[in-house]
Structure formats: C-alpha cells, structure tokens
Short mmCIF file of C-alpha atoms and ligand atoms in Angstrom, two decimals:
data_model
loop_
_atom_site.label_atom_id
_atom_site.label_comp_id
_atom_site.label_asym_id
_atom_site.label_seq_id
_atom_site.Cartn_x
_atom_site.Cartn_y
_atom_site.Cartn_z
CA MET H 93 0.02 0.21 -0.08
CA GLY H 94 1.24 3.23 -0.76
CA VAL H 95 0.32 7.00 0.44
CA PHE H 96 1.23 8.65 -2.62
CA ALA H 97 -1.92 8.67 -5.36
CA SER H 98 -0.57 7.53 -8.22
CA THR H 99 -1.93 5.63 -11.48
CA ASP H 100 0.88 3.17 -10.95
CA ASP H 101 -0.04 1.96 -7.75
CA PRO H 102 -4.32 1.69 -8.08
CA GLY H 103 -3.69 0.44 -3.78
CA ALA H 104 -2.27 4.10 -3.24
CA THR H 105 -4.27 6.05 -0.23
CA GLY H 106 -3.96 9.73 -1.47
CA HIS H 107 -3.60 10.91 2.50
CA GLU H 108 -2.28 14.56 2.51
CA GLN H 109 0.02 13.79 5.33
CA VAL H 110 1.26 11.33 7.49
CA VAL H 111 3.21 11.81 10.26
CA PHE H 112 5.72 9.35 12.42
CA CYS H 113 6.16 10.58 15.87
CA GLN H 114 8.85 9.25 18.00
CA ASP H 115 9.91 10.04 22.19
CA LYS H 116 11.98 7.50 22.97
CA GLN H 117 12.02 8.47 26.78
CA SER H 118 8.77 8.27 26.85
CA GLY H 119 7.91 5.07 24.86
CA LEU H 120 6.01 7.36 22.58
CA LYS H 121 5.20 5.64 18.93
CA ALA H 122 2.20 7.11 17.08
CA ILE H 123 0.90 8.22 13.94
CA ILE H 124 -1.17 11.27 12.64
CA GLY H 125 -2.79 10.45 9.52
CA ILE H 126 -4.52 13.22 7.72
CA TYR H 127 -6.60 12.59 4.65
CA SER H 128 -7.83 15.95 3.76
CA THR H 129 -8.06 19.17 4.89
CA ALA H 130 -10.21 20.02 1.99
CA LEU H 131 -13.41 21.09 4.25
CA GLY H 132 -11.18 22.65 7.05
CA PRO H 133 -8.59 21.44 9.53
CA ALA H 134 -8.90 17.54 9.92
CA LEU H 135 -10.43 15.89 12.89
CA GLY H 136 -10.28 12.62 14.31
CA GLY H 137 -9.33 11.11 17.33
CA THR H 138 -6.36 9.23 18.55
CA ARG H 139 -6.76 5.34 19.40
CA CYS H 140 -4.86 3.91 21.57
CA TYR H 141 -4.12 -0.22 20.76
CA PRO H 142 -1.56 -2.88 21.01
CA TYR H 143 -0.97 -3.31 17.41
CA ALA H 144 0.77 -6.58 16.01
CA SER H 145 3.01 -4.76 13.97
CA GLU H 146 3.83 -1.22 12.45
CA GLU H 147 2.27 -2.04 9.41
CA ALA H 148 -1.01 -2.75 11.16
CA ALA H 149 -1.27 0.93 12.82
CA LEU H 150 -0.32 2.35 9.93
CA ALA H 151 -3.28 0.66 8.08
CA ASP H 152 -5.34 1.34 10.93
CA VAL H 153 -4.70 5.22 10.77
CA LEU H 154 -4.92 5.31 6.98
CA ASP H 155 -8.43 3.94 7.03
CA LEU H 156 -9.78 5.94 10.06
CA SER H 157 -8.36 8.90 8.76
CA ARG H 158 -10.05 8.27 5.43
CA GLY H 159 -13.43 7.35 7.02
CA MET H 160 -13.69 10.57 9.24
CA ALA H 161 -13.24 12.31 6.11
CA TYR H 162 -16.46 11.10 4.65
CA LYS H 163 -18.21 11.29 8.56
CA ASN H 164 -17.28 14.97 9.04
CA ALA H 165 -18.40 15.71 5.30
CA LEU H 166 -21.49 14.28 6.21
CA ALA H 167 -21.62 15.67 9.43
CA GLY H 168 -21.75 18.87 7.51
CA LEU H 169 -18.84 20.24 9.75
CA ASP H 170 -16.29 22.67 8.36
CA HIS H 171 -13.41 19.53 9.09
CA GLY H 172 -11.54 17.70 7.32
CA GLY H 173 -10.53 13.84 8.08
CA GLY H 174 -7.71 12.49 10.51
CA LYS H 175 -6.82 10.08 13.12
CA ALA H 176 -4.30 9.33 15.02
CA VAL H 177 -3.06 5.95 16.94
CA ILE H 178 -0.62 5.38 19.33
CA TRP H 179 0.97 2.25 19.59
CA GLY H 180 0.96 0.43 22.68
CA ASP H 181 -1.77 -1.43 25.26
CA PRO H 182 -3.50 1.59 27.21
CA ASP H 183 -3.52 0.32 30.37
CA GLN H 184 0.93 -0.25 29.68
CA VAL H 185 1.92 2.69 27.39
CA LYS H 186 -0.39 6.08 28.60
CA SER H 187 1.68 8.01 30.93
CA GLU H 188 1.91 11.81 31.58
CA ALA H 189 4.89 11.98 29.60
CA LEU H 190 3.96 10.05 26.63
CA LEU H 191 0.67 11.88 26.26
CA ARG H 192 2.23 14.84 26.73
CA ALA H 193 4.99 13.92 24.18
CA TYR H 194 2.19 13.20 21.90
CA GLY H 195 0.25 16.48 22.47
CA ARG H 196 3.63 18.58 21.01
CA PHE H 197 3.76 16.67 17.90
CA VAL H 198 -0.26 17.58 17.37
CA GLN H 199 0.85 21.32 18.50
CA SER H 200 3.51 21.16 15.68
CA LEU H 201 1.04 20.70 12.84
CA GLY H 202 -0.51 24.13 13.63
CA GLY H 203 -3.77 23.22 13.72
CA ARG H 204 -4.13 20.97 10.67
CA TYR H 205 -5.09 18.45 13.03
CA TYR H 206 -7.91 18.51 16.09
CA THR H 207 -7.29 15.44 18.55
CA ALA H 208 -9.88 14.17 20.11
CA CYS H 209 -10.81 10.73 22.36
CA ASP H 210 -11.04 7.23 20.66
CA VAL H 211 -10.46 3.72 21.56
CA GLY H 212 -7.88 3.39 24.73
CA THR H 213 -8.41 7.43 25.19
CA TYR H 214 -10.49 9.01 27.31
CA VAL H 215 -11.58 12.58 28.15
CA ALA H 216 -8.92 12.70 31.31
CA ASP H 217 -6.51 11.72 28.40
CA MET H 218 -7.47 14.87 26.47
CA ASP H 219 -6.97 16.90 29.50
CA VAL H 220 -3.20 15.82 29.85
CA VAL H 221 -2.67 16.50 26.05
CA ALA H 222 -3.87 20.01 26.34
CA ARG H 223 -1.25 20.77 28.50
CA GLU H 224 0.76 20.91 25.58
CA THR H 225 -1.86 21.64 22.84
CA ARG H 226 -4.44 23.59 21.67
CA TYR H 227 -5.83 21.60 18.93
CA VAL H 228 -7.37 19.00 21.28
CA THR H 229 -10.91 18.92 21.77
CA GLY H 230 -13.11 15.97 23.70
CA ARG H 231 -12.46 17.68 26.82
CA SER H 232 -13.87 16.47 30.69
CA VAL H 233 -16.90 19.29 31.47
CA GLU H 234 -13.81 20.39 34.47
CA HIS H 235 -11.68 21.83 31.48
CA GLY H 236 -14.88 23.12 29.29
CA GLY H 237 -15.11 20.04 27.78
CA ALA H 238 -18.63 18.72 26.81
CA GLY H 239 -17.49 15.31 28.50
CA ASP H 240 -19.16 11.95 26.98
CA SER H 241 -19.97 12.11 23.23
CA SER H 242 -22.25 9.07 23.64
CA VAL H 243 -25.13 10.92 24.33
CA LEU H 244 -25.63 12.64 21.17
CA THR H 245 -24.05 9.95 19.41
CA ALA H 246 -27.19 7.84 20.43
CA TRP H 247 -29.28 10.98 19.48
CA GLY H 248 -27.55 10.99 15.95
CA VAL H 249 -28.24 7.03 15.59
CA PHE H 250 -32.05 7.32 17.04
CA GLN H 251 -32.78 10.12 13.78
CA GLY H 252 -30.63 8.02 11.35
CA MET H 253 -33.42 4.79 12.44
CA ARG H 254 -36.29 7.17 12.20
CA ALA H 255 -35.13 7.92 8.95
CA ALA H 256 -35.11 4.32 8.08
CA ALA H 257 -37.90 3.45 9.33
CA GLU H 258 -40.13 6.02 7.47
CA HIS H 259 -38.23 5.02 3.75
CA VAL H 260 -39.33 1.28 4.66
CA TRP H 261 -42.54 1.44 6.50
CA GLY H 262 -43.61 5.33 5.43
CA SER H 263 -43.51 6.72 8.87
CA PRO H 264 -40.33 8.49 10.83
CA THR H 265 -40.94 6.15 14.14
CA LEU H 266 -40.38 3.10 15.63
CA ARG H 267 -43.33 2.66 17.51
CA GLY H 268 -44.87 -0.83 17.56
CA ARG H 269 -41.73 -2.05 15.68
CA ARG H 270 -39.35 -4.63 17.31
CA VAL H 271 -35.19 -2.95 17.34
CA GLY H 272 -32.47 -5.54 18.18
CA VAL H 273 -29.56 -3.66 20.12
CA ALA H 274 -26.49 -5.46 20.14
CA GLY H 275 -24.09 -3.64 22.79
CA LEU H 276 -25.48 -1.90 25.65
CA GLY H 277 -22.79 0.45 26.81
CA LYS H 278 -22.73 3.77 26.59
CA VAL H 279 -24.24 4.68 23.01
CA GLY H 280 -26.91 1.36 23.37
CA LYS H 281 -27.90 2.09 26.62
CA HIS H 282 -29.11 5.88 25.37
CA LEU H 283 -30.50 4.47 22.71
CA THR H 284 -32.76 2.14 24.67
CA GLY H 285 -33.67 4.90 26.36
CA HIS H 286 -35.16 6.97 22.88
CA LEU H 287 -36.66 3.48 21.37
CA ILE H 288 -38.50 2.99 24.39
CA GLU H 289 -39.70 6.81 24.81
CA ASP H 290 -40.42 6.10 21.05
CA GLY H 291 -42.77 3.38 21.31
CA ALA H 292 -40.62 0.63 20.31
CA GLU H 293 -40.03 -3.07 21.70
CA VAL H 294 -36.48 -3.69 22.63
CA VAL H 295 -34.50 -7.07 22.33
CA ALA H 296 -31.13 -6.74 23.71
CA THR H 297 -27.44 -8.64 24.08
CA ASP H 298 -24.18 -7.93 25.83
CA VAL H 299 -21.39 -9.87 27.23
CA ASP H 300 -21.25 -7.65 30.23
CA PRO H 301 -23.33 -8.73 32.76
CA ARG H 302 -23.32 -5.34 34.52
CA ALA H 303 -25.24 -4.01 31.12
CA LEU H 304 -27.84 -6.46 31.36
CA GLU H 305 -28.44 -5.58 35.09
CA TRP H 306 -28.86 -2.31 34.10
CA ALA H 307 -31.43 -3.32 31.44
CA ARG H 308 -33.48 -5.55 34.07
CA VAL H 309 -32.98 -2.38 36.65
CA HIS H 310 -33.90 0.28 34.50
CA HIS H 311 -36.05 -1.00 31.53
CA PRO H 312 -37.92 -4.45 32.87
CA GLY H 313 -39.29 -4.60 29.44
CA VAL H 314 -36.65 -5.24 26.89
CA ASP H 315 -35.99 -8.47 25.92
CA LEU H 316 -32.77 -10.24 26.82
CA VAL H 317 -31.11 -12.63 24.76
CA ALA H 318 -28.45 -14.86 25.20
CA ASP H 319 -25.75 -13.16 22.23
CA VAL H 320 -25.32 -11.63 19.04
CA SER H 321 -26.34 -14.84 16.98
CA ALA H 322 -29.48 -15.17 18.76
CA LEU H 323 -30.10 -11.41 18.43
CA VAL H 324 -29.92 -11.34 14.74
CA ALA H 325 -32.09 -14.70 13.76
CA ALA H 326 -34.56 -13.50 16.39
CA ASP H 327 -37.82 -11.51 15.05
CA ILE H 328 -36.74 -7.97 14.86
CA ASP H 329 -37.53 -5.28 12.46
CA VAL H 330 -34.29 -3.28 13.17
CA TYR H 331 -30.99 -4.56 14.03
CA ALA H 332 -28.59 -1.80 15.84
CA PRO H 333 -25.17 -2.84 16.37
CA CYS H 334 -23.86 -1.25 19.14
CA ALA H 335 -20.52 -3.12 19.98
CA LEU H 336 -17.64 -3.80 18.10
CA GLY H 337 -16.54 -3.16 14.07
CA GLY H 338 -17.35 -5.78 11.68
CA ALA H 339 -21.15 -6.64 12.84
CA LEU H 340 -22.21 -7.39 9.26
CA ASP H 341 -20.54 -10.14 7.84
CA ASP H 342 -21.01 -13.41 5.50
CA ASP H 343 -22.57 -15.30 8.60
CA THR H 344 -24.39 -12.36 9.47
CA VAL H 345 -26.22 -10.83 7.26
CA PRO H 346 -28.07 -14.24 5.56
CA ALA H 347 -29.39 -15.07 9.28
CA LEU H 348 -30.77 -11.49 9.66
CA ARG H 349 -34.08 -11.18 9.60
CA ALA H 350 -34.02 -7.45 10.65
CA LYS H 351 -35.21 -5.01 7.40
CA VAL H 352 -33.61 -2.27 8.58
CA VAL H 353 -29.73 -1.64 9.97
CA ALA H 354 -28.91 0.99 12.09
CA GLY H 355 -26.81 1.39 14.96
CA GLY H 356 -23.79 2.97 16.79
CA ALA H 357 -21.01 1.01 16.30
CA ASN H 358 -18.29 1.68 13.57
CA ASN H 359 -16.89 -0.47 10.63
CA GLN H 360 -20.13 -2.51 10.93
CA LEU H 361 -19.76 -3.60 6.97
CA ALA H 362 -16.98 -6.31 7.97
CA HIS H 363 -15.52 -6.26 4.22
CA PRO H 364 -16.08 -4.41 0.64
CA GLY H 365 -19.35 -5.84 -0.93
CA ILE H 366 -21.55 -6.75 2.37
CA GLU H 367 -23.56 -3.27 1.23
CA LYS H 368 -24.47 -5.41 -1.58
CA LEU H 369 -25.05 -8.45 0.15
CA LEU H 370 -27.24 -6.46 2.07
CA ALA H 371 -29.71 -5.14 -0.51
CA ASP H 372 -29.81 -8.30 -2.40
CA ARG H 373 -31.57 -9.61 0.70
CA GLY H 374 -33.70 -6.09 0.78
CA VAL H 375 -32.01 -4.79 4.10
CA LEU H 376 -31.96 -1.06 4.30
CA TYR H 377 -28.45 -0.07 5.67
CA ALA H 378 -28.50 3.41 7.32
CA PRO H 379 -24.02 4.05 6.49
CA ASP H 380 -22.90 2.88 10.03
CA TYR H 381 -20.34 6.48 9.76
CA VAL H 382 -23.65 9.04 8.84
CA VAL H 383 -25.81 7.85 11.71
CA ASN H 384 -23.14 7.93 14.38
CA ALA H 385 -21.71 11.51 13.92
CA GLY H 386 -23.11 12.67 16.89
CA GLY H 387 -20.34 11.86 18.66
CA VAL H 388 -17.85 14.22 16.21
CA ILE H 389 -20.52 16.85 16.03
CA GLN H 390 -20.15 17.09 19.76
CA VAL H 391 -16.07 17.54 19.83
CA ALA H 392 -16.17 19.43 17.02
CA ASP H 393 -18.83 22.19 18.71
CA GLU H 394 -17.04 21.88 21.93
CA ILE H 395 -13.64 24.08 19.61
CA ASP H 396 -15.39 27.13 19.56
CA GLY H 397 -17.02 26.92 23.30
CA PHE H 398 -19.61 23.98 23.55
CA ASN H 399 -23.37 24.55 23.64
CA PHE H 400 -25.36 21.25 24.02
CA GLU H 401 -28.35 22.88 22.25
CA ARG H 402 -27.16 23.76 19.15
CA ALA H 403 -24.88 20.30 19.19
CA LYS H 404 -28.19 18.55 19.23
CA LEU H 405 -29.77 20.45 16.70
CA ARG H 406 -27.09 19.64 14.16
CA ALA H 407 -27.21 15.97 15.68
CA THR H 408 -30.90 16.03 15.15
CA ARG H 409 -29.83 16.82 10.90
CA ILE H 410 -28.96 13.41 10.34
CA TYR H 411 -32.49 12.30 9.81
CA ASP H 412 -32.30 14.98 7.11
CA THR H 413 -28.91 13.29 6.27
CA THR H 414 -29.95 9.66 6.31
CA ARG H 415 -33.16 10.45 4.66
CA GLN H 416 -31.45 12.06 1.45
CA ILE H 417 -28.90 9.20 1.13
CA LEU H 418 -31.90 6.82 1.13
CA ARG H 419 -33.48 9.02 -1.73
CA LEU H 420 -30.08 9.24 -3.78
CA ALA H 421 -29.82 5.47 -3.14
CA ASP H 422 -32.75 4.77 -4.64
CA ASP H 423 -32.21 7.21 -7.91
CA GLU H 424 -28.93 6.00 -8.64
CA GLY H 425 -29.83 2.42 -8.34
CA VAL H 426 -26.88 2.00 -5.79
CA PRO H 427 -26.72 0.92 -1.61
CA PRO H 428 -26.81 3.22 0.69
CA ALA H 429 -23.34 3.36 1.68
CA VAL H 430 -22.33 4.25 -1.87
CA ALA H 431 -24.52 6.40 -2.15
CA ALA H 432 -23.25 8.27 0.86
CA ASP H 433 -19.76 7.60 -0.11
CA ARG H 434 -21.02 9.85 -3.44
CA LEU H 435 -22.60 12.50 -1.47
CA ALA H 436 -19.33 12.78 1.14
CA GLU H 437 -17.30 13.24 -1.78
CA ARG H 438 -19.61 15.69 -3.92
CA ARG H 439 -19.13 17.86 -0.56
CA MET H 440 -15.51 17.62 -0.39
CA ALA H 441 -15.16 18.83 -4.05
CA ASP H 442 -18.07 21.17 -4.02
CA VAL H 443 -17.10 23.49 -0.99
CA GLY H 444 -13.31 22.13 -0.83
CA ARG H 445 -13.24 23.89 -4.25
CA LEU H 446 -14.48 27.19 -2.93
CA ARG H 447 -10.48 27.66 -1.34
CA THR H 448 -8.99 28.22 -4.45
CA ILE H 449 -10.94 31.25 -4.65
CA HIS H 450 -7.97 33.75 -3.68
CA LEU H 451 -8.55 35.62 -0.53
CA ARG H 452 -5.45 37.92 0.76
N1 NAD R 244 -19.21 6.41 22.27
C1 NAD R 244 -19.45 7.26 21.11
O1 NAD R 244 -19.78 8.74 21.43
C2 NAD R 244 -19.03 6.70 19.88
C3 NAD R 244 -19.45 7.68 18.35
C4 NAD R 244 -19.03 6.91 17.32
C5 NAD R 244 -19.10 5.52 17.61
N2 NAD R 244 -19.26 4.78 18.54
C6 NAD R 244 -19.25 3.32 18.36
O2 NAD R 244 -20.26 2.42 18.77
C7 NAD R 244 -19.84 1.52 19.51
C8 NAD R 244 -20.11 1.31 20.61
O3 NAD R 244 -19.73 2.62 21.44
P1 NAD R 244 -19.33 2.61 23.20
O4 NAD R 244 -18.73 4.51 23.27
O5 NAD R 244 -20.86 2.59 23.81
O6 NAD R 244 -19.00 1.54 23.78
P2 NAD R 244 -18.85 0.95 25.24
O7 NAD R 244 -17.46 0.38 25.41
O8 NAD R 244 -19.65 1.85 26.19
O9 NAD R 244 -20.23 0.05 24.80
C9 NAD R 244 -19.83 -1.52 24.01
C10 NAD R 244 -20.76 -2.62 24.84
O10 NAD R 244 -20.68 -3.41 23.93
C11 NAD R 244 -20.12 -4.95 24.68
N3 NAD R 244 -19.54 -5.76 23.92
C12 NAD R 244 -18.76 -5.76 23.26
N4 NAD R 244 -18.51 -7.22 22.65
C13 NAD R 244 -19.90 -7.55 22.61
C14 NAD R 244 -20.34 -9.02 21.99
N5 NAD R 244 -19.43 -9.89 21.11
N6 NAD R 244 -21.47 -9.12 22.24
C15 NAD R 244 -22.46 -8.11 22.91
N7 NAD R 244 -22.13 -6.87 23.49
C16 NAD R 244 -20.60 -6.43 23.23
C17 NAD R 244 -19.51 -4.55 25.95
O11 NAD R 244 -19.75 -5.04 26.81
C18 NAD R 244 -20.15 -2.83 26.05
O12 NAD R 244 -21.50 -2.98 26.98
C19 NAD R 244 -18.18 0.90 19.12
O13 NAD R 244 -18.41 0.52 18.20
C20 NAD R 244 -17.69 2.58 19.31
O14 NAD R 244 -16.77 2.76 18.49
C21 NAD R 244 -19.03 5.05 19.65
#
C-alpha cells in the first residue's frame, strides 16, 4: 500500500500527510494521518491500541483518517478527516510524559489536525494532551469540554433509524417495531432509552453482566437474549449494532431477519461487498458513519465553546441526511453506503474547491 496517489499504484491511499512521531524516553510511537483538509482542519480521535506491527498501525490510521473525512463531510462540519494511533496497550503505555509528548507533536502541525478520544483514550487523557497543544477537543466538563460524546451519538443514531423506518414503513417512528440492540454500552443504553420512549420494543444482548443488570433495573421490559447470534436470528424489525466493528459479515447477513440496520458501531461492514449482500436481501442499511456522527458533531462544537442545544440540533439533522442518502440510493440504483460516499465526495469537491478563490 502506498500513501502517495499515483496511477501506477491503484492501492495508493491519496492522504495529504502522514506523520510518524517518536519519543524514546516516554516510549511514544504514534502516527497521525491527515486524509484531507479540503473542508477545514482535520478532526478525528486518537486510538491507543497494541497493534501487531507498525504496518498494522499504519493501515489502521490510514483507513480511519479517510473514514473521518467522509463522516465529517456528511455531518456538515467544516472539518477534514484525520486520525491518530498510539502504538501500545493503553493500560501499560499511557503516562503523563507520553501523552504530553504526543500533544507536542499535535501542536507541531499548527492546527492542521485536531485530536480527540477514541478506543483506548478518554477525556482525562485529552486534558493531559491539552497541556501541550491547543488543537485538542473532547475534554472533560471540568476543563470546559462537553464530556461523554455517547449522548449525542445515540441521539443521532436514533434520528438515522427514524429516517430508515420512514423509508421502509412510511412513517418516521419506531413505534410498534422490535429493535435488536447489540451492545448495551454507553451508546446502546442511551439508544434503548430513546427507542422505548418512542414506543418500540427492545431486544438486547451484551457480554457484560453489568450491562444486562442495567437493563433489568432501568428497562425491565427489554427482552434480553443470550448473544448476538440469537439477536440476529430473532424476530426483529431493526438491527442496531452498538458493540464492536465488523458486525455485518458473511454469516450475519444471511441470518438477519430485520429489514433495517442502523446502529452506533463503527465499521459495521466486515468487508467491501457486504453492502451489496444486504441490498440483495432487501435489508436497508443506514451507513454507520452517517448515523453515528453525533459524537464528532459534539467534539467539533466544543472547539468554539460547547453549546449542547446547538450540537443537539445539528445531530438531529442526521435524520435529514439519512433521508437524503436513502433517496439518492434509490435514484441512482446503488446501495446506501455507495450513495453516502458519493454525497460526501460531492461536498468535499464542491465546498473544498472554494479555497481556490484567492483571499488576501
Ligand atoms: N461513544 C461514542 O460517542 C461513539 C461515537 C461513534 C461511534 N461509536 C461506536 O459505537 C460503538 C459502541 O460505543 P460505546 O461508546 O457505547 O462503547 P462501550 O464500550 O461503552 O460499549 C460497547 C458495549 O458492547 C458490549 N460488547 C462487546 N462485545 C460484545 C459482543 N460480542 N456481544 C455483545 N455485546 C458486546 C460491551 O460489553 C459494551 O457494553 C463502538 O463501535 C464505537 O466505536 C461510539
């Protein structure tokens, strides 16, 4: 895989900038990937993960930063796509020195990249990173940040699901539908609340007994099933993956009884081609990066001083965006995932082009 776009290397990723950062004393090994700044400074979280190799870390950051460009474009943000990875086990490598060293590398990019939390990093870590750089968001409430982003992520997923329900059943509500929630974590819990309030029946599963206990206490009407396979095979109208990536694979899709898939998990399609398999089975897939953009909307809002109502309004618009994508998919005869990519690329080209108008 090459980073530089070239006609000789069809596997080239076409990223603008990839920065390798090392601080031997603290043990920092990080890679920052900037896919595009066509719409504004790149924005995306920092993942801390014990990758098997440097190649695996690089592949992940290239993939994730590209994904952020598409997500930010469709969320209507003035941000390009970026992401960073810190190579190491978060429980072992994260220290004040390492996080601050990382912060200095982020600062060295002069605002071309804003960082935030991702898998393995938390708001408290961003507070440490912020001691060395201005270009960090997703901070704790005590430090003027917006705190936990799962609130608006779940709200946005619910909006996307409403748009999908309207597309399939004619009305933007989940009332009377059975929704299967896989993963009752931060996003899954909030989503369950919205669904019940809307009049849906919820079927759910989680590997963590504490999450199941939460459901028994707070929503005793939720039907708990043994695992994701049981959930997928259950008589549900909507499947909401809210745990890990790769939820839609060659085993899951043929077993799925739901007519709609809309959930918070990132990277739900296990490999290219799954979107076609879903479409062929008559399952409407609301693309993950469209419906789960509430979190990045929240951290983007925080950059200029967080206002919850303003951010919520923007996350509510995920309903309109999902609707637009589903209509475009029908008009152009392509799966929604393809329509979403086209719409994102259109915005990056149309709005990104305006930067060629010279300003003094
Ligand atoms: N939190 C956000 O703002 C946000 C934003 C965008 C996307 N996402 C994505 O949404 C998903 C959920 O995020 P979260 O913040 O709720 O994470 P979380 O860690 O709080 O919750 C994940 C839940 O899934 C459960 N789980 C893991 N493996 C499972 C399995 N095999 N079967 C059933 N349950 C399983 C875990 O026990 C946990 O309760 C992730 O894919 C995340 O990347 C989150």
